[in-house]
CSV table of N, CA and C in Angstrom, one decimal:
chain,number,residue,atom,x,y,z
A,16,SER,N,5.0,-1.2,15.1
A,16,SER,CA,5.1,-1.6,13.6
A,16,SER,C,4.2,-0.8,12.8
A,17,SER,N,4.6,-0.7,11.6
A,17,SER,CA,3.7,0.1,10.7
A,17,SER,C,2.8,-0.6,10.0
A,18,VAL,N,1.6,0.1,9.7
A,18,VAL,CA,0.7,-0.6,9.0
A,18,VAL,C,0.7,-0.1,7.5
A,19,CYS,N,0.8,-0.9,6.6
A,19,CYS,CA,1.2,-0.5,5.2
A,19,CYS,C,-0.1,-0.2,4.5
A,20,ARG,N,-1.2,-0.8,4.8
A,20,ARG,CA,-2.6,-0.6,4.1
A,20,ARG,C,-3.6,-0.7,5.1
A,21,SER,N,-4.5,0.1,5.0
A,21,SER,CA,-5.5,0.2,6.0
A,21,SER,C,-6.3,-1.1,6.2
A,22,SER,N,-6.3,-2.0,5.3
A,22,SER,CA,-7.2,-3.1,5.2
A,22,SER,C,-6.1,-4.3,5.9
A,23,VAL,N,-5.0,-4.0,6.3
A,23,VAL,CA,-4.0,-5.0,6.9
A,23,VAL,C,-3.7,-4.5,8.2
A,24,THR,N,-3.9,-5.4,9.2
A,24,THR,CA,-3.6,-5.1,10.5
A,24,THR,C,-2.4,-6.1,10.7
A,25,THR,N,-1.3,-5.4,11.2
A,25,THR,CA,-0.1,-6.2,11.6
A,25,THR,C,0.0,-6.5,13.0
A,26,MET,N,0.2,-7.7,13.5
A,26,MET,CA,0.3,-7.9,14.9
A,26,MET,C,1.9,-8.2,15.0
A,27,PRO,N,2.4,-7.4,16.1
A,27,PRO,CA,3.8,-7.9,16.3
A,27,PRO,C,4.1,-9.3,16.8
A,28,MET,N,5.4,-9.7,16.4
A,28,MET,CA,5.7,-10.9,16.8
A,28,MET,C,5.7,-11.0,18.2
A,29,PRO,N,5.4,-12.2,18.9
A,29,PRO,CA,5.2,-12.3,20.4
A,29,PRO,C,6.5,-11.7,21.0
A,30,ALA,N,6.2,-11.0,22.1
A,30,ALA,CA,7.3,-10.4,22.8
A,30,ALA,C,8.2,-11.5,23.5
A,31,GLY,N,9.4,-11.1,23.6
A,31,GLY,CA,10.2,-12.2,24.4
A,31,GLY,C,10.5,-13.4,23.6
A,32,LYS,N,10.0,-13.6,22.4
A,32,LYS,CA,10.4,-14.8,21.7
A,32,LYS,C,11.6,-14.5,20.7
A,33,THR,N,12.5,-15.3,20.7
A,33,THR,CA,13.4,-15.4,19.9
A,33,THR,C,13.6,-16.6,19.0
A,34,GLY,N,14.1,-16.3,17.7
A,34,GLY,CA,14.1,-17.3,16.8
A,34,GLY,C,15.5,-18.0,16.7
A,35,ASP,N,15.4,-19.4,16.3
A,35,ASP,CA,16.5,-20.1,16.3
A,35,ASP,C,16.9,-20.2,14.6
A,36,PRO,N,18.0,-19.5,14.1
A,36,PRO,CA,18.2,-19.6,12.8
A,36,PRO,C,18.5,-20.9,12.2
A,37,LYS,N,19.0,-21.8,13.1
A,37,LYS,CA,19.4,-23.2,12.7
A,37,LYS,C,18.1,-23.9,12.4
A,38,LYS,N,17.2,-23.9,13.3
A,38,LYS,CA,15.8,-24.4,13.1
A,38,LYS,C,15.1,-23.9,11.8
A,39,GLY,N,15.3,-22.4,11.7
A,39,GLY,CA,14.8,-21.6,10.6
A,39,GLY,C,15.3,-22.2,9.3
A,40,LYS,N,16.5,-22.4,9.2
A,40,LYS,CA,17.2,-22.9,8.1
A,40,LYS,C,16.5,-24.4,7.5
A,41,LYS,N,16.3,-25.1,8.4
A,41,LYS,CA,15.6,-26.3,8.2
A,41,LYS,C,14.2,-26.2,7.9
A,42,ILE,N,13.4,-25.3,8.3
A,42,ILE,CA,12.2,-24.9,8.0
A,42,ILE,C,12.1,-24.3,6.5
A,43,PHE,N,13.1,-23.4,6.2
A,43,PHE,CA,13.1,-22.9,5.0
A,43,PHE,C,13.5,-23.9,3.9
A,44,ALA,N,14.3,-25.0,4.1
A,44,ALA,CA,14.6,-26.0,3.2
A,44,ALA,C,13.4,-26.9,3.0
A,45,ALA,N,12.5,-27.2,4.0
A,45,ALA,CA,11.4,-28.0,3.9
A,45,ALA,C,10.1,-27.2,3.3
A,46,LYS,N,10.1,-26.0,3.5
A,46,LYS,CA,8.9,-25.2,3.2
A,46,LYS,C,9.0,-24.2,2.2
A,47,ALA,N,10.2,-23.7,1.8
A,47,ALA,CA,10.3,-22.7,0.9
A,47,ALA,C,11.3,-22.8,-0.2
A,48,ALA,N,12.4,-23.7,0.0
A,48,ALA,CA,13.5,-23.8,-1.0
A,48,ALA,C,13.1,-24.5,-2.4
A,49,GLN,N,11.9,-25.1,-2.4
A,49,GLN,CA,11.5,-25.6,-3.6
A,49,GLN,C,11.1,-24.5,-4.5
A,50,CYS,N,10.7,-23.3,-4.0
A,50,CYS,CA,10.4,-22.2,-4.8
A,50,CYS,C,11.2,-21.0,-4.9
A,51,HIS,N,12.0,-20.9,-3.6
A,51,HIS,CA,12.8,-19.7,-3.3
A,51,HIS,C,14.2,-20.1,-3.1
A,52,GLY,N,15.1,-19.2,-3.9
A,52,GLY,CA,16.4,-19.1,-3.3
A,52,GLY,C,16.7,-18.2,-2.3
A,53,ILE,N,17.8,-18.4,-1.5
A,53,ILE,CA,18.0,-17.3,-0.5
A,53,ILE,C,19.6,-17.1,-0.5
A,54,ASP,N,20.3,-17.6,-1.4
A,54,ASP,CA,21.7,-17.2,-1.4
A,54,ASP,C,22.1,-16.0,-2.1
A,55,LYS,N,23.0,-15.3,-1.5
A,55,LYS,CA,23.4,-14.0,-2.1
A,55,LYS,C,23.8,-14.2,-3.6
A,56,GLY,N,23.2,-13.3,-4.4
A,56,GLY,CA,23.4,-13.4,-5.9
A,56,GLY,C,22.7,-14.4,-6.6
A,57,GLY,N,21.9,-15.2,-5.9
A,57,GLY,CA,21.1,-16.2,-6.5
A,57,GLY,C,19.9,-15.8,-7.2
A,58,GLY,N,19.7,-16.5,-8.2
A,58,GLY,CA,18.4,-16.4,-9.0
A,58,GLY,C,17.1,-16.7,-8.4
A,59,ASP,N,16.1,-16.2,-9.3
A,59,ASP,CA,14.8,-16.5,-8.9
A,59,ASP,C,14.4,-17.9,-9.1
A,60,GLY,N,13.4,-18.6,-8.6
A,60,GLY,CA,12.8,-19.8,-8.9
A,60,GLY,C,11.3,-19.6,-9.3
A,61,THR,N,10.5,-20.4,-8.9
A,61,THR,CA,9.1,-20.1,-9.2
A,61,THR,C,8.7,-18.7,-8.4
A,62,GLY,N,9.3,-18.7,-7.2
A,62,GLY,CA,9.1,-17.4,-6.4
A,62,GLY,C,10.5,-16.6,-6.4
A,63,PRO,N,10.3,-15.4,-6.1
A,63,PRO,CA,11.5,-14.5,-6.1
A,63,PRO,C,12.6,-14.9,-5.1
A,64,ALA,N,13.8,-14.8,-5.4
A,64,ALA,CA,14.9,-15.0,-4.5
A,64,ALA,C,14.7,-14.1,-3.2
A,65,LEU,N,15.0,-14.6,-2.2
A,65,LEU,CA,14.6,-14.0,-0.8
A,65,LEU,C,16.0,-13.6,-0.1
A,66,TYR,N,17.0,-13.4,-0.7
A,66,TYR,CA,18.2,-12.9,0.0
A,66,TYR,C,18.0,-11.5,0.2
A,67,GLY,N,18.0,-11.0,1.5
A,67,GLY,CA,17.8,-9.5,2.0
A,67,GLY,C,16.3,-9.1,1.8
A,68,ILE,N,15.4,-10.1,2.1
A,68,ILE,CA,14.0,-10.0,2.2
A,68,ILE,C,13.7,-9.0,3.3
A,69,VAL,N,14.1,-9.3,4.5
A,69,VAL,CA,13.8,-8.6,5.8
A,69,VAL,C,14.2,-7.1,5.5
A,70,GLY,N,13.2,-6.3,5.4
A,70,GLY,CA,13.4,-4.9,5.3
A,70,GLY,C,13.2,-4.2,4.0
A,71,ARG,N,12.9,-5.2,3.0
A,71,ARG,CA,12.8,-4.9,1.5
A,71,ARG,C,11.3,-4.6,1.2
A,72,GLU,N,11.1,-3.8,0.3
A,72,GLU,CA,9.6,-3.5,-0.2
A,72,GLU,C,9.3,-4.7,-1.0
A,73,ALA,N,7.9,-4.9,-0.9
A,73,ALA,CA,7.2,-6.1,-1.7
A,73,ALA,C,7.4,-5.8,-3.0
A,74,GLY,N,7.6,-6.7,-3.9
A,74,GLY,CA,7.2,-6.7,-5.4
A,74,GLY,C,8.4,-5.8,-6.2
A,75,VAL,N,9.6,-5.8,-5.7
A,75,VAL,CA,10.6,-4.9,-6.3
A,75,VAL,C,11.9,-5.6,-6.9
A,76,ARG,N,11.8,-6.9,-6.8
A,76,ARG,CA,13.0,-7.6,-7.2
A,76,ARG,C,13.0,-7.5,-8.8
A,77,GLU,N,14.1,-6.9,-9.3
A,77,GLU,CA,13.9,-6.8,-10.8
A,77,GLU,C,14.0,-8.1,-11.6
A,78,GLY,N,13.0,-7.9,-12.6
A,78,GLY,CA,12.8,-9.0,-13.6
A,78,GLY,C,11.8,-10.2,-13.1
A,79,PHE,N,11.3,-10.1,-11.8
A,79,PHE,CA,10.5,-11.1,-11.3
A,79,PHE,C,9.1,-10.6,-11.6
A,80,PRO,N,8.3,-11.6,-12.2
A,80,PRO,CA,6.8,-11.3,-12.6
A,80,PRO,C,6.0,-11.4,-11.4
A,81,TYR,N,6.0,-10.4,-10.5
A,81,TYR,CA,5.0,-10.3,-9.4
A,81,TYR,C,3.7,-10.2,-9.8
A,82,SER,N,2.6,-10.7,-9.0
A,82,SER,CA,1.3,-10.3,-9.0
A,82,SER,C,1.1,-8.8,-8.9
A,83,ALA,N,-0.1,-8.3,-9.4
A,83,ALA,CA,-0.5,-6.9,-9.2
A,83,ALA,C,-0.6,-6.7,-7.7
A,84,ALA,N,-1.3,-7.6,-7.0
A,84,ALA,CA,-1.6,-7.4,-5.6
A,84,ALA,C,-0.1,-7.3,-4.8
A,85,ASN,N,0.8,-8.1,-5.2
A,85,ASN,CA,2.2,-7.9,-4.5
A,85,ASN,C,2.8,-6.5,-5.0
A,86,LYS,N,2.9,-6.2,-6.2
A,86,LYS,CA,3.5,-5.0,-6.6
A,86,LYS,C,2.8,-3.8,-6.0
A,87,GLY,N,1.6,-3.8,-6.0
A,87,GLY,CA,0.8,-2.6,-5.5
A,87,GLY,C,0.6,-2.5,-4.0
A,88,SER,N,1.1,-3.5,-3.2
A,88,SER,CA,0.7,-3.5,-1.9
A,88,SER,C,1.2,-2.6,-0.9
A,89,GLY,N,2.3,-2.0,-1.2
A,89,GLY,CA,3.0,-0.9,-0.4
A,89,GLY,C,3.7,-1.5,0.9
A,90,ILE,N,3.6,-2.8,1.0
A,90,ILE,CA,4.2,-3.7,2.0
A,90,ILE,C,5.8,-3.5,2.0
A,91,THR,N,6.3,-3.3,3.3
A,91,THR,CA,7.6,-3.5,3.5
A,91,THR,C,7.8,-4.8,4.4
A,92,TRP,N,8.7,-5.7,4.1
A,92,TRP,CA,8.7,-7.0,4.6
A,92,TRP,C,9.6,-6.9,6.1
A,93,THR,N,8.9,-6.3,7.0
A,93,THR,CA,9.5,-6.2,8.4
A,93,THR,C,9.3,-7.6,9.1
A,94,GLU,N,9.9,-7.8,10.1
A,94,GLU,CA,9.8,-9.1,10.8
A,94,GLU,C,8.2,-9.2,11.3
A,95,ASP,N,7.6,-8.1,11.7
A,95,ASP,CA,6.2,-8.3,12.2
A,95,ASP,C,5.2,-8.7,10.9
A,96,VAL,N,5.6,-8.0,9.8
A,96,VAL,CA,4.7,-8.3,8.6
A,96,VAL,C,4.9,-9.6,8.1
A,97,LEU,N,6.3,-10.2,8.1
A,97,LEU,CA,6.6,-11.5,7.7
A,97,LEU,C,5.8,-12.5,8.6
A,98,PHE,N,5.9,-12.2,9.9
A,98,PHE,CA,5.3,-13.1,10.9
A,98,PHE,C,3.8,-13.4,10.6
A,99,ASP,N,3.1,-12.3,10.3
A,99,ASP,CA,1.6,-12.4,10.0
A,99,ASP,C,1.5,-13.1,8.6
A,100,TYR,N,2.2,-12.5,7.6
A,100,TYR,CA,2.0,-13.0,6.2
A,100,TYR,C,2.3,-14.6,6.1
A,101,LEU,N,3.3,-15.0,6.8
A,101,LEU,CA,3.8,-16.5,6.6
A,101,LEU,C,2.7,-17.4,7.3
A,102,GLU,N,1.8,-16.8,8.1
A,102,GLU,CA,0.9,-17.7,8.6
A,102,GLU,C,-0.2,-18.1,7.8
A,103,ASN,N,-0.5,-17.1,6.8
A,103,ASN,CA,-1.5,-17.5,5.8
A,103,ASN,C,-1.5,-16.4,4.7
A,104,PRO,N,-0.5,-16.6,3.7
A,104,PRO,CA,-0.3,-15.6,2.7
A,104,PRO,C,-1.4,-15.1,1.9
A,105,ARG,N,-2.2,-16.0,1.5
A,105,ARG,CA,-3.4,-15.6,0.6
A,105,ARG,C,-4.5,-14.8,1.4
A,106,LYS,N,-4.5,-15.1,2.6
A,106,LYS,CA,-5.4,-14.2,3.5
A,106,LYS,C,-4.8,-12.8,3.6
A,107,TYR,N,-3.5,-12.9,4.1
A,107,TYR,CA,-2.9,-11.5,4.3
A,107,TYR,C,-2.7,-10.6,3.1
A,108,LEU,N,-2.4,-11.2,2.0
A,108,LEU,CA,-2.3,-10.5,0.6
A,108,LEU,C,-3.3,-11.3,-0.5
A,109,PRO,N,-4.5,-10.8,-0.4
A,109,PRO,CA,-5.3,-11.5,-1.4
A,109,PRO,C,-4.9,-11.1,-2.9
A,110,GLY,N,-5.0,-12.2,-3.8
A,110,GLY,CA,-4.4,-12.0,-5.2
A,110,GLY,C,-3.0,-12.4,-5.3
A,111,THR,N,-2.2,-12.7,-4.2
A,111,THR,CA,-0.7,-13.3,-4.3
A,111,THR,C,-0.9,-14.4,-5.3
A,112,LYS,N,0.2,-14.6,-6.0
A,112,LYS,CA,0.4,-15.8,-6.8
A,112,LYS,C,1.0,-17.0,-6.0
A,113,MET,N,1.5,-16.6,-4.8
A,113,MET,CA,2.2,-17.7,-4.0
A,113,MET,C,1.1,-18.7,-3.4
A,114,ALA,N,1.3,-19.9,-4.1
A,114,ALA,CA,0.5,-21.2,-3.7
A,114,ALA,C,1.0,-21.8,-2.5
A,115,PHE,N,1.0,-21.2,-1.4
A,115,PHE,CA,1.6,-21.8,-0.1
A,115,PHE,C,0.5,-21.6,0.9
A,116,ALA,N,0.1,-22.6,1.6
A,116,ALA,CA,-0.9,-22.6,2.8
A,116,ALA,C,-0.6,-21.8,4.1
A,117,GLY,N,0.8,-21.8,4.1
A,117,GLY,CA,1.2,-21.0,5.4
A,117,GLY,C,1.8,-21.9,6.3
A,118,ILE,N,2.4,-21.1,7.4
A,118,ILE,CA,2.9,-22.0,8.7
A,118,ILE,C,2.3,-21.6,9.9
A,119,LYS,N,1.5,-22.4,10.5
A,119,LYS,CA,0.6,-22.2,11.5
A,119,LYS,C,1.2,-22.0,12.7
A,120,LYS,N,2.4,-22.8,13.1
A,120,LYS,CA,3.1,-22.5,14.5
A,120,LYS,C,3.8,-21.3,14.4
A,121,ALA,N,3.6,-20.3,15.5
A,121,ALA,CA,4.3,-19.2,15.6
A,121,ALA,C,5.7,-19.3,15.9
A,122,GLN,N,6.3,-20.2,16.7
A,122,GLN,CA,7.6,-20.4,16.8
A,122,GLN,C,8.3,-20.9,15.5
A,123,ASP,N,7.6,-21.6,14.6
A,123,ASP,CA,8.3,-21.9,13.4
A,123,ASP,C,8.6,-20.7,12.4
A,124,ARG,N,7.5,-19.8,12.6
A,124,ARG,CA,7.7,-18.6,11.8
A,124,ARG,C,8.7,-17.7,12.4
A,125,ILE,N,8.8,-17.7,13.5
A,125,ILE,CA,9.9,-16.8,14.3
A,125,ILE,C,11.3,-17.5,14.0
A,126,ASP,N,11.5,-18.7,14.0
A,126,ASP,CA,12.6,-19.3,13.6
A,126,ASP,C,13.0,-19.0,12.2
A,127,LEU,N,12.1,-19.2,11.3
A,127,LEU,CA,12.3,-19.0,9.9
A,127,LEU,C,12.7,-17.5,9.7
A,128,ILE,N,12.0,-16.5,10.2
A,128,ILE,CA,12.5,-15.1,10.0
A,128,ILE,C,13.8,-14.9,10.6
A,129,ALA,N,14.3,-15.5,11.7
A,129,ALA,CA,15.6,-15.4,12.2
A,129,ALA,C,16.6,-15.8,11.3
A,130,TYR,N,16.3,-16.9,10.4
A,130,TYR,CA,17.1,-17.4,9.5
A,130,TYR,C,17.2,-16.5,8.3
A,131,MET,N,16.1,-16.0,7.8
A,131,MET,CA,15.9,-15.1,6.7
A,131,MET,C,16.7,-13.9,7.0
A,132,LYS,N,16.6,-13.3,8.3
A,132,LYS,CA,17.4,-12.1,8.6
A,132,LYS,C,18.8,-12.4,8.4
A,133,GLN,N,19.4,-13.4,8.7
A,133,GLN,CA,20.8,-13.8,8.6
A,133,GLN,C,21.2,-13.7,7.2
A,134,CYS,N,20.3,-14.0,6.3
A,134,CYS,CA,20.5,-14.2,4.7
A,134,CYS,C,20.5,-12.6,4.0
A,135,SER,N,21.2,-11.7,4.5
A,135,SER,CA,21.4,-10.4,4.0
A,135,SER,C,22.6,-9.8,4.2
A,136,ASP,N,22.9,-8.6,3.6
A,136,ASP,CA,24.1,-7.8,3.8
A,136,ASP,C,24.1,-7.2,5.2
């Protein structure tokens, strides 16, 4: 995995663990859908639309008012980065505007990422 900033250490997702996109869709609905859309061509909510997020650079969705921390992070949302970020977004990216405590269970994060991967071209 690539380290985007020297102050961020990204741990790889647990080896041999596979995500269940169906469970991930439920987790997205419960934890993210109130702020983020994920449909192709969908607009932003309180947070940016997340269609195609896996592999995208942070802070680049046109027209969304990202925090300076997000825009200047140099992060690319790989599976490993998302795995760490989603555990505790404010710890991973100090200064983010995202008011979300995170998802503590590793398997829930893996399932969510599996779902988000499916929501792309």
